[in-house]
Coordinates of C-alpha atoms in Angstrom, one line a residue:
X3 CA -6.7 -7.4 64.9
X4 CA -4.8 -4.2 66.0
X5 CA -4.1 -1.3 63.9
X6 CA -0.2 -2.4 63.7
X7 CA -1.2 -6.1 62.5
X8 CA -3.3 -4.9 59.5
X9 CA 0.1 -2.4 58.5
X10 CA 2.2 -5.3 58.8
X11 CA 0.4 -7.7 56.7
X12 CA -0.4 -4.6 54.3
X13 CA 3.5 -3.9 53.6
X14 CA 4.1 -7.6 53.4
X15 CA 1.6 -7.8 51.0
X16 CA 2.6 -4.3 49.2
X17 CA 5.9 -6.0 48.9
X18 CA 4.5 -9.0 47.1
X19 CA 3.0 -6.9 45.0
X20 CA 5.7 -4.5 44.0
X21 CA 7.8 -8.2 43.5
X22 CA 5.3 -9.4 40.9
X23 CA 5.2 -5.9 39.0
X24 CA 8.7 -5.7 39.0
X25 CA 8.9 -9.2 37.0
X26 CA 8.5 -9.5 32.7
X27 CA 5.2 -11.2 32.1
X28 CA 2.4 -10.9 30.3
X29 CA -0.2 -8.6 31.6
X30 CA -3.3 -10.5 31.9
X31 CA -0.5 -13.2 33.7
X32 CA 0.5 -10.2 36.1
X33 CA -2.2 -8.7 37.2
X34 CA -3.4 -12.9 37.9
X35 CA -0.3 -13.0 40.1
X36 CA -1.1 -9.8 41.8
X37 CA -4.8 -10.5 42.9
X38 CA -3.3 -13.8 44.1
X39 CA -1.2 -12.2 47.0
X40 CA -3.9 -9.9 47.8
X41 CA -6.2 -13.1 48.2
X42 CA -3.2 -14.9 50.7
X43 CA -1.5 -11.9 51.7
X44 CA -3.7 -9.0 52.2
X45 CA -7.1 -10.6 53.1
X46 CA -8.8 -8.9 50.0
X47 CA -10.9 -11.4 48.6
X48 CA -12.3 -12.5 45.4
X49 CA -10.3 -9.7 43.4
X50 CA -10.8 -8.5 40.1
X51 CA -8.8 -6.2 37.4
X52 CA -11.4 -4.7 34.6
X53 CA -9.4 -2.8 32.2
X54 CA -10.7 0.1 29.5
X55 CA -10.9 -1.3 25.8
X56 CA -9.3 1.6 23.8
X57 CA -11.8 1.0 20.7
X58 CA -15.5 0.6 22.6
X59 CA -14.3 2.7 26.1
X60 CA -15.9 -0.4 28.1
X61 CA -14.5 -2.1 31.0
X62 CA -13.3 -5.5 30.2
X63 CA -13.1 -8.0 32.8
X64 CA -9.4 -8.7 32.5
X65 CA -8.1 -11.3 35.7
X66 CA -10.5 -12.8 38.4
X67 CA -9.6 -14.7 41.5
X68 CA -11.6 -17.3 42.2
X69 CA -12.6 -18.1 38.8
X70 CA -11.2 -19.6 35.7
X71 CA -13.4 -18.8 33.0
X72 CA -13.0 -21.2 29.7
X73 CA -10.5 -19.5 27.2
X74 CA -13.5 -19.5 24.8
X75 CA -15.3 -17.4 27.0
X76 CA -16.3 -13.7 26.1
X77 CA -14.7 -11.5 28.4
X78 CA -17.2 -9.9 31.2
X79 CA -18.1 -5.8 30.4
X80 CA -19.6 -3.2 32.0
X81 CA -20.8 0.2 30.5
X82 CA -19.2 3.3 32.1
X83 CA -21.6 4.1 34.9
X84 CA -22.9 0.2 34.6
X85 CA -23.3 -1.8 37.7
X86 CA -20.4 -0.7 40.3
X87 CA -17.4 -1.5 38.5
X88 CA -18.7 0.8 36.0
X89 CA -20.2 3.4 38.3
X90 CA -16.6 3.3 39.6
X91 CA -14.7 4.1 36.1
X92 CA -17.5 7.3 35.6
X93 CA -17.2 8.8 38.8
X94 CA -13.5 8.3 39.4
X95 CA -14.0 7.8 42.9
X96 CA -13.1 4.7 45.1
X97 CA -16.5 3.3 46.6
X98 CA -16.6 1.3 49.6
X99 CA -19.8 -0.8 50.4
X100 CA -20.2 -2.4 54.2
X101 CA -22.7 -5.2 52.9
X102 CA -22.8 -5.5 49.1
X103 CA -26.2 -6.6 49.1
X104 CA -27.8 -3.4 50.1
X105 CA -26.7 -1.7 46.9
X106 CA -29.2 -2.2 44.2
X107 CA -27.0 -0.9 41.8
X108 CA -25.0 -4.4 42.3
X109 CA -25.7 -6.8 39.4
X110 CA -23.6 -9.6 40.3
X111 CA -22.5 -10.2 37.0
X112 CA -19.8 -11.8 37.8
X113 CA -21.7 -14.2 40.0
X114 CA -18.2 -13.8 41.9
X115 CA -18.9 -11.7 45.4
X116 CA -20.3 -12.8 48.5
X117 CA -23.5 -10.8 49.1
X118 CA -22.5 -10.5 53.2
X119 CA -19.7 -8.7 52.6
X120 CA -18.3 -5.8 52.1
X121 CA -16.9 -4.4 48.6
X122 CA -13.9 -2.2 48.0
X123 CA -13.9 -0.5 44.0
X124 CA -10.7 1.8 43.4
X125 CA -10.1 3.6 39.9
X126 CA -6.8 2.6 38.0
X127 CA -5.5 6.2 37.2
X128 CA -3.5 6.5 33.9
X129 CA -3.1 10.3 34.9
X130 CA -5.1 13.8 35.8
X131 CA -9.0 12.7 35.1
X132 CA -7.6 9.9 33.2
X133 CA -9.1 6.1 34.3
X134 CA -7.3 2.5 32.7
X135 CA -9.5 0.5 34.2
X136 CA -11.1 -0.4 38.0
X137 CA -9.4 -2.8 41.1
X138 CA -12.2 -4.4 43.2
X139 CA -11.9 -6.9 46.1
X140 CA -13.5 -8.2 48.9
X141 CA -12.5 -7.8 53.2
X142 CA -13.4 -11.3 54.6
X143 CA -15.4 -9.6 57.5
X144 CA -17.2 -6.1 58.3
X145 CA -14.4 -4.6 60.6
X146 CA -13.7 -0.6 61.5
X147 CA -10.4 -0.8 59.3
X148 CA -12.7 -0.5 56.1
X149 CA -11.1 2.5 55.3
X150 CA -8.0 1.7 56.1
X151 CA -8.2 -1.3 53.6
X152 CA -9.4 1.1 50.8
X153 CA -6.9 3.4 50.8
X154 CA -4.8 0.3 50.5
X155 CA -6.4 -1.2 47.5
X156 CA -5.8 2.7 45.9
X157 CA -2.0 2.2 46.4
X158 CA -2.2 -1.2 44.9
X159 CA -4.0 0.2 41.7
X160 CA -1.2 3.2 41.7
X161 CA 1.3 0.5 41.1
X162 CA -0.6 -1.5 38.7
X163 CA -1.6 1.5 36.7
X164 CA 2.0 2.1 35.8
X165 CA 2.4 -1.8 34.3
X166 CA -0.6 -1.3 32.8
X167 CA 0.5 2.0 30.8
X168 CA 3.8 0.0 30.5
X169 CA 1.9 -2.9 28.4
X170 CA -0.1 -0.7 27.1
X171 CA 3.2 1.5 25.5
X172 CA 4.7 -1.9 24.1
X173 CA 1.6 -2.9 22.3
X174 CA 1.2 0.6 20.7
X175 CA 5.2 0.0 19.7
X176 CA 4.3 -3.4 18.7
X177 CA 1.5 -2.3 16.7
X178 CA 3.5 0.3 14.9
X179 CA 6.4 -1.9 14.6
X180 CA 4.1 -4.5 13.0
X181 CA 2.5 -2.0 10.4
X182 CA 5.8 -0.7 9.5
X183 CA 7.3 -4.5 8.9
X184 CA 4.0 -5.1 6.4
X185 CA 4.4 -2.0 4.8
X186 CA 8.0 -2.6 4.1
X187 CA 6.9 -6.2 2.9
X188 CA 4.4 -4.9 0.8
X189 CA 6.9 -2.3 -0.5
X190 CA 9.5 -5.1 -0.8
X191 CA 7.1 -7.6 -3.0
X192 CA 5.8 -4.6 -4.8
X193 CA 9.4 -4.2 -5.9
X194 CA 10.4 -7.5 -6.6
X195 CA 7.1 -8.7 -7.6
X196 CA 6.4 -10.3 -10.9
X197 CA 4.1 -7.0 -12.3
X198 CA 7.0 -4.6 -11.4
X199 CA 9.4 -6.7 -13.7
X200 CA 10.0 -5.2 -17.2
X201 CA 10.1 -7.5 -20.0
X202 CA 7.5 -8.1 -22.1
X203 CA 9.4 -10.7 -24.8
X204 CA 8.5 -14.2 -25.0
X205 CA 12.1 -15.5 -23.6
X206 CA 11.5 -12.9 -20.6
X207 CA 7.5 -14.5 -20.2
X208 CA 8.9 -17.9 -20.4
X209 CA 11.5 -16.8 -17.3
X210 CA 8.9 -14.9 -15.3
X211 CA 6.5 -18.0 -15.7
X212 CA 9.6 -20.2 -14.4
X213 CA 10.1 -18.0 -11.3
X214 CA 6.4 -18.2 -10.8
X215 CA 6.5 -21.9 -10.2
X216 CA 10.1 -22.6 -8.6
X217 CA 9.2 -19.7 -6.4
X218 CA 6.6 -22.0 -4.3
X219 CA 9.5 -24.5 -3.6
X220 CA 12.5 -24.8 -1.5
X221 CA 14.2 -26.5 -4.9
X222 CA 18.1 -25.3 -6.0
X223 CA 17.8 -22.8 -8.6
X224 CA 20.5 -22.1 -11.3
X225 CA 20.0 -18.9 -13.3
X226 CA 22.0 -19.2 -16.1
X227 CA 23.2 -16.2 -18.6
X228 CA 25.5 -13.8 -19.6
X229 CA 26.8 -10.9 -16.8
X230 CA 24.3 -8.1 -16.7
X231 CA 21.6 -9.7 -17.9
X232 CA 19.6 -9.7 -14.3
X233 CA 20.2 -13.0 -12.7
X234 CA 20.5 -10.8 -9.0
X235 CA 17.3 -9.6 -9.6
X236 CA 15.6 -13.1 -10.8
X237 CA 17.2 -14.7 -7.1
X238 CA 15.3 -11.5 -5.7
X239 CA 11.9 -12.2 -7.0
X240 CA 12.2 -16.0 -6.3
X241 CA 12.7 -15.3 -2.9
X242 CA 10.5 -12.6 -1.8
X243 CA 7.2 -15.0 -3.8
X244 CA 8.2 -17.5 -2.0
X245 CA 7.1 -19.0 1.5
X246 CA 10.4 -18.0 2.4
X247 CA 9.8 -14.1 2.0
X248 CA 10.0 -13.5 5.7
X249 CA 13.4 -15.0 5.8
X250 CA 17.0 -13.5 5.2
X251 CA 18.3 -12.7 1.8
X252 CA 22.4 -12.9 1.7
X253 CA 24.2 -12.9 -1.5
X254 CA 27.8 -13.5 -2.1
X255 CA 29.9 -13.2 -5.1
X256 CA 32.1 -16.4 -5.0
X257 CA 34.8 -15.3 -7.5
X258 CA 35.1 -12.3 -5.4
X259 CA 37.3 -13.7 -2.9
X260 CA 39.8 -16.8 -2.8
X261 CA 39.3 -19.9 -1.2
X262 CA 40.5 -19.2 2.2
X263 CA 38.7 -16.0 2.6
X264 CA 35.1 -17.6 0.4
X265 CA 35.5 -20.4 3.2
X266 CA 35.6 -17.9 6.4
X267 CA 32.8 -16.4 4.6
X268 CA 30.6 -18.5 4.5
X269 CA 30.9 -20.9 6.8
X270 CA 32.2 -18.6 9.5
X271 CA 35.5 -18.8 12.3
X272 CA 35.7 -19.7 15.4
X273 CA 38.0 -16.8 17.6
X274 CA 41.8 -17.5 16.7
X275 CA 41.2 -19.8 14.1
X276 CA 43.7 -18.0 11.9
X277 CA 45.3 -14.7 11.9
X278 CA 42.9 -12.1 12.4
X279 CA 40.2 -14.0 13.7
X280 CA 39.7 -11.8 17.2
X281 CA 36.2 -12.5 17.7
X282 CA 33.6 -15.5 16.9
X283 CA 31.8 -15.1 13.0
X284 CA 29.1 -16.9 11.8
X285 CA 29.1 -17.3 7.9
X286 CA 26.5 -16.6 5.2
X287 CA 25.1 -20.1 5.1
X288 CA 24.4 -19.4 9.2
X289 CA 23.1 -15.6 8.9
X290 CA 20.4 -17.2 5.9
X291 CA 19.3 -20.3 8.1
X292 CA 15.0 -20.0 7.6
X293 CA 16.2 -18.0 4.0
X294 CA 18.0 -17.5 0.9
X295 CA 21.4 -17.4 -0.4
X296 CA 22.5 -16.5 -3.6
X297 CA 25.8 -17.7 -4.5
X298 CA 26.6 -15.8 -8.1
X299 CA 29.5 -16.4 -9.8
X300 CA 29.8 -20.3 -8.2
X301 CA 31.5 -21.2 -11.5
X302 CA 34.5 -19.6 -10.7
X303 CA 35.4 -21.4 -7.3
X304 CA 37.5 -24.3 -7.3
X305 CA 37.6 -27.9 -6.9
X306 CA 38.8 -27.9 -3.7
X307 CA 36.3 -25.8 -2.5
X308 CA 33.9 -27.3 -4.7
X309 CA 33.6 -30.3 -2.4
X310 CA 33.2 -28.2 0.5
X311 CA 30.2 -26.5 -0.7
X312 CA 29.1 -29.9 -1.9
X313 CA 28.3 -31.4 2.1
X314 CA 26.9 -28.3 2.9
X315 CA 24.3 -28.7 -0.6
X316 CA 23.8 -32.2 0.0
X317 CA 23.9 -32.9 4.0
X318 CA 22.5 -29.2 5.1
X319 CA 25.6 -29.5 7.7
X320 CA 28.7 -27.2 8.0
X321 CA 31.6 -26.6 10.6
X322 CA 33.1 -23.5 11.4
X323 CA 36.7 -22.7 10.3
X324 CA 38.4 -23.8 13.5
X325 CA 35.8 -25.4 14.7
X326 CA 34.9 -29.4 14.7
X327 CA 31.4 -28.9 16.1
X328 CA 29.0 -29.5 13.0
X329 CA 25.9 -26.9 12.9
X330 CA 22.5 -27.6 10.7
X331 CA 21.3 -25.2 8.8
X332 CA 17.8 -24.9 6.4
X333 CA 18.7 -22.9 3.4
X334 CA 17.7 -22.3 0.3
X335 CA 20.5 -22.3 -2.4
X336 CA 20.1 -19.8 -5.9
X337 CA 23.2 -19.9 -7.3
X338 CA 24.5 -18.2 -10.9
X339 CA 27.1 -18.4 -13.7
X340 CA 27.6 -16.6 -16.9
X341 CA 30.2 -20.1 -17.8
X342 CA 29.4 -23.4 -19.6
X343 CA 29.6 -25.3 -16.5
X344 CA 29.0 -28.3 -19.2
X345 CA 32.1 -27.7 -20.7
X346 CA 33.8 -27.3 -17.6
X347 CA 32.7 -30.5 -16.1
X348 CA 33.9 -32.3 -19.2
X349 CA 37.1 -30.6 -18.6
X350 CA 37.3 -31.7 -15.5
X351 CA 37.4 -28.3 -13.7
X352 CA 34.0 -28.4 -12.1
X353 CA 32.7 -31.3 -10.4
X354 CA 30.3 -33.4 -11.6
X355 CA 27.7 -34.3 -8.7
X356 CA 28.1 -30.5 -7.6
X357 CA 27.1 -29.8 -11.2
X358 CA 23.9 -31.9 -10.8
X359 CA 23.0 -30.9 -7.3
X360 CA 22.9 -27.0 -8.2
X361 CA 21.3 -27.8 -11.7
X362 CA 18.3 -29.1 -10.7
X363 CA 16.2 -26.1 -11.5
X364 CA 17.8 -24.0 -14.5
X365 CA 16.9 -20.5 -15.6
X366 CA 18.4 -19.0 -18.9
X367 CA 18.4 -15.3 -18.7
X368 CA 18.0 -14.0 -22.3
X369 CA 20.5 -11.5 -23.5
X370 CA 19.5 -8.1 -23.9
X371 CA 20.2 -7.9 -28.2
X372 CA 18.3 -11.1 -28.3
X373 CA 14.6 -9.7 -27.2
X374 CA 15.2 -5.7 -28.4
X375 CA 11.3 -5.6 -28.5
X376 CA 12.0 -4.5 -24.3
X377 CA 14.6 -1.9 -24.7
X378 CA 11.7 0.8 -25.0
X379 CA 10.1 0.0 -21.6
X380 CA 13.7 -1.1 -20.1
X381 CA 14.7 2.1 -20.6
X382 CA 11.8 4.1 -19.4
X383 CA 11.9 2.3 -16.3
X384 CA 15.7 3.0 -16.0
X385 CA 15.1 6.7 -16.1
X386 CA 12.5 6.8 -13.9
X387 CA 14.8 5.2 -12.0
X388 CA 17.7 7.4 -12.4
X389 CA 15.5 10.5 -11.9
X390 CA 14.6 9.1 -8.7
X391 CA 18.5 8.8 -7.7
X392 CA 19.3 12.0 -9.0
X393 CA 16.1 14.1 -7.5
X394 CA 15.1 15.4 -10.9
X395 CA 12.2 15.0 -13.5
X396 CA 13.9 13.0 -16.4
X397 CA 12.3 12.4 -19.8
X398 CA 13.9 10.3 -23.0
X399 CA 12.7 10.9 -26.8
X400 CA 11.1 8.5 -28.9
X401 CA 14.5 9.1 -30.9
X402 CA 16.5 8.0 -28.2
X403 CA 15.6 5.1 -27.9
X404 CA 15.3 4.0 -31.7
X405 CA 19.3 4.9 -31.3
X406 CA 19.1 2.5 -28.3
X407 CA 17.4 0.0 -30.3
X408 CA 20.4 -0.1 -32.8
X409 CA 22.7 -1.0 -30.4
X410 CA 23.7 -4.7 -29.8
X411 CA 24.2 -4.2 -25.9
X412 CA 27.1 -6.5 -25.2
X413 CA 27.0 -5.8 -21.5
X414 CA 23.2 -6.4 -21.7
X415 CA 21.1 -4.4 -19.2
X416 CA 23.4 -3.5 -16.7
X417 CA 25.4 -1.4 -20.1
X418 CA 21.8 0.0 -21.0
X419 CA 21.5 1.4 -17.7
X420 CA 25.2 3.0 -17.5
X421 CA 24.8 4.6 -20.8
X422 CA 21.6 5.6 -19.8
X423 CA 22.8 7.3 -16.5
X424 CA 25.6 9.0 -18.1
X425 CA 23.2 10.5 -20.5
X426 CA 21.5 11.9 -17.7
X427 CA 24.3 13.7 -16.4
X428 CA 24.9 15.3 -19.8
X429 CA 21.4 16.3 -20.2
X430 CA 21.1 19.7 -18.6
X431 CA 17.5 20.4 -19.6
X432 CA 16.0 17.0 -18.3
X433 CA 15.3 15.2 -21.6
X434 CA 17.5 12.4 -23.0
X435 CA 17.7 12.9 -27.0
X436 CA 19.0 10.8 -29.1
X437 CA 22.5 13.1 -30.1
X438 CA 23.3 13.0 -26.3
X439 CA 22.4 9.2 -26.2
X440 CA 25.2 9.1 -29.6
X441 CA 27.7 10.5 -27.9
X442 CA 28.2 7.3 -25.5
X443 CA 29.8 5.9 -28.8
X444 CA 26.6 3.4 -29.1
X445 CA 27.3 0.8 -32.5
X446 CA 24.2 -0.3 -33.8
X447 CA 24.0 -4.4 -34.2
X448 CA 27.0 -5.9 -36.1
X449 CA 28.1 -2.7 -37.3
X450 CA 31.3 -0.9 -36.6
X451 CA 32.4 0.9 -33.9
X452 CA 30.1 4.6 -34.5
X453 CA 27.7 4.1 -37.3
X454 CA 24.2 6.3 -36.8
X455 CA 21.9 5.6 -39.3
X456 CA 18.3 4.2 -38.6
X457 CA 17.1 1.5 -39.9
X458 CA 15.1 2.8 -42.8
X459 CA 14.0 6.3 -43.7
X460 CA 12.1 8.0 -40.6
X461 CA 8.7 9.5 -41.5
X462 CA 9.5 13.2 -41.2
X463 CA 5.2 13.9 -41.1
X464 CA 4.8 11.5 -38.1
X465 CA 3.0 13.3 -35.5
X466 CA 4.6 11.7 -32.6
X467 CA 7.5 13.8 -33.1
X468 CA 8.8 16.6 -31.7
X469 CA 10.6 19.1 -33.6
X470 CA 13.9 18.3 -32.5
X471 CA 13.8 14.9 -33.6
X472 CA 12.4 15.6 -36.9
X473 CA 15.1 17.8 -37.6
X474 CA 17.4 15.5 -36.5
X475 CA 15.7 12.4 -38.3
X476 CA 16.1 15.2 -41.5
X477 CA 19.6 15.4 -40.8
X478 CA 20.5 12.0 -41.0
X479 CA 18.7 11.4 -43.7
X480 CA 20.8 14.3 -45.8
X481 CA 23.8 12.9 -44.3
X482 CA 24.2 15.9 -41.8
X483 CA 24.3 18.2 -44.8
X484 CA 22.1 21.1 -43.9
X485 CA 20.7 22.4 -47.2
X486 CA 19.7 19.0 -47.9
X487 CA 17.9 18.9 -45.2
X488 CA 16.3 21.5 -45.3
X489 CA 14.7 21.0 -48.6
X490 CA 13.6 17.5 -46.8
X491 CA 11.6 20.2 -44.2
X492 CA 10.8 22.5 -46.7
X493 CA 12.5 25.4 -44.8
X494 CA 15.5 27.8 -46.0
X495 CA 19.2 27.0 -44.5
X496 CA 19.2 30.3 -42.2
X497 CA 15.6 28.5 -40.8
X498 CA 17.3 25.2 -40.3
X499 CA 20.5 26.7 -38.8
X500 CA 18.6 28.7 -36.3
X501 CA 16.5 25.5 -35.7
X502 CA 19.5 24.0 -34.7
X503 CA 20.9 26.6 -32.9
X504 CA 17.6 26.8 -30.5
X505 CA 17.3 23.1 -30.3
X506 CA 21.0 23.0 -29.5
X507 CA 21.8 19.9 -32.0
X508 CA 25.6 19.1 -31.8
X509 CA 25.6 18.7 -35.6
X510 CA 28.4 15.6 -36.5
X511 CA 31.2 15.5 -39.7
X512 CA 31.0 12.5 -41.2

């Protein structure tokens, strides 16, 4: 062989090469490929890629030709320095062997190379005094182009280095991209989960243990209760405990939109299936195929579309709007309604079998004025809350929330938490008392509209209060007269009017 015959079948081969590299494939898969063409192409024998663990810093035999080790197998290693694959890797350096067998440093590991012939090792550079790993092959015969083919198996580790820093990049991104996904599912069950749910009642225990065991299921859930009591949050928590966590969660408000518009959106359009449909959509049932979807309000849609929902509930199958091809879907249906859906099914405006296919699994949300015992912690929780949204340190009295207490909550928690908010923004200082929480108008239960009065005489000695609320617990108690209460105190009336000057007490006529 001339010196033009070995640079033609090198540039074939480099070409073969640069091919395979060029191509998306696994790693361990490309670097196969590659040793392959060197093998048919390039008459370097018996390759092998070993490629730098980033934990340990050893080489690990990462593709062979001319073996196919059992995928049980522990991958092959050399030490830096070990054997000539690792003596390769420490020095940096390309070595270049006429006859294997006269290097006692060889340890035939491998039990891969041909002790008659020669051996090529080349470092895979990942930059300035920076090695990925070591390319070795074999020449079939001891020839003068030696060289020649070593500075050739240097250009073919150039190229490989690159996809190797390549796969290397994307598992880092991977790797990061995987830790950030857990952490967010962590975050996201930490915030739906059961322990972060506030309610400490016997009807809220009684739901939480409900959730608890419909949550392992892919069974229709009905939460059942009066608007504001939570029911979003309850669809939350069942889905993010449940096998389906790693799934979508859509929701839809079905008495948010009429029939035409509740059919687009949820089972989708094809494009120019009506007016304004420019483009292909797919509906909420299709986005929440491997999930959830939460259908609140479903007591306000109508017949008609009550039957279409129906197939979807019963069959799993839908069409597009425009569209006759029928699509599958697996989805898990929470649906909710503040209505007697019993009442309306004996009315005849809800129908009956939908009735029974979304009532298999009832939940009855408890309103807030029926468990008062978790207004304290509901409304801790909604300040820290608020604070959070608002970037300041918050704080509510004891006071404030006995006036909370008093208050029979007809819009339940979702009222609790904008009277709440609006106390915030009236409370300049940080701290929620009980005269700013007054001033929302709050009516204690089955009383008139403003009526302050607490439930039997505060003790005015009680150590858990502060002085502002004692002087405002003294107040009410003297009927906002201030002479009588400051004989409850036992201070003068300039004392008490200064105290209510410094403690900025919005004093009330009644």
């Amino acid at each position: 062989m001339d010196r033009s015959e070995l640079l033609e079948i090198q540039l074939a081969t480099l070409f073969g090469v640069s091919r395979i590299l060029g191509q998306p494939s696994p790693l361990e898969e490309t670097l196969a490929r590659v040793l392959q063409v060197l093998h048919d192409r390039g008459e370097l024998l018996r390759g092998t890629v070993s490629l730098v663990d980033p934990d340990s810093g050893a080489l690990l035999v990462s593709a062979i030709h001319g073996q196919h080790p059992s995928p049980d197998d522990e991958p092959v290693r050399y030490l830096p320095g070990e054997g000539l694959i690792g003596m390769v890797l420490e020095r940096g350096e390309k070595i270049v062997l006429p006859r294997i067998a006269d290097e006692p440093r060889f340890l035939n590991r491998l039990k891969l190379y041909d002790r008659e012939l020669p051996f090529v090792g080349v470092p895979i550079r990942a930059g300035p005094e920076q090695y990925s790993g070591v390319l070795a092959a074999q020449p079939p015969r001891r020839d003068q182009w030696l060289q020649e083919r070593a500075r050739f198996l240097e250009m073919v580790a150039n190229l490989i280095a690159r996809s190797v820093q390549a796969a290397r990049e994307v598992e880092r991104e991977r790797g990061a991209l995987t830790a950030e996904r857990d952490s967010l599912r962590r975050a996201v069950r930490g915030n739906h989960g059961f322990d972060s749910m506030v309610g400490h009642s016997q009807p809220m225990q009684r739901v939480f243990e409900q959730v608890r065991q419909v949550a392992k299921w892919n069974t229709t859930v009905l939460v059942r209760g009066e608007s504001g009591t939570g029911k979003e949050l309850i669809a939350s928590a069942i889905h993010y405990n449940s096998p389906r966590a790693g799934g979508p969660l859509l929701k839809l408000n079905c008495a948010a939109l009429p029939d035409n518009l509740l059919e687009s959106e949820l089972f989708g359009h094809e494009k120019g299936a009506f007016t304004g449909a420019v483009n292909q959509r797919k509906g909420r049932f299709e986005q929440a195929h491997g999930g959830t979807l939460f259908l609140d309000e479903i007591g306000d849609i109508s017949p008609a579309f009550q039957a279409k929902l129906l197939r979807v509930l019963q069959e799993g199958e839908l069409e597009r709007v425009g569209s006759s091809q029928t699509l599958r879907v697996d989805v898990r249906i929470i649906a909710a309604t503040n209505r007697d859906l019993e009442a309306a099914v004996e009315a005849g405006t809800f129908r009956e079998d939908l009735y029974y296919r979304l009532n298999v699994m009832p939940i009855f949300m408890p309103a807030l004025r029926e468990r008062p015992e978790d207004v304290p912690d509901l409304a801790r929780f909604l300040v820290d809350k608020i604070a959070k949204q608002q970037g300041r340190v918050l704080a509510i009295t004891d006071s404030a929330i006995r006036a909370l207490m008093r208050h029979s909550w007809p819009g339940n928690v979702r009222e609790l938490e904008n009277c709440l908010e609006r106390s915030a923004i009236m409370s300049a200082n940080g701290v929620i008392a009980q005269d700013v929480i007054e001033l929302n108008g709050l009516s204690p239960r089955g009383a008139g509209p403003v009526l302050f009065s607490l439930p039997g005489k505060t003790d005015l000695e009680d150590s858990d209060l502060d002085e502002r609320e004692r002087v405002i617990a003294a107040l009410e108690q003297a009927g906002w007269v201030q002479a009588k209460a400051a004989r409850l105190l036992g201070m003068t009336p300039r004392q008490i009017a200064y105290r209510i000057q410094i403690l900025d007490i919005k004093m009330r006529r009644l």
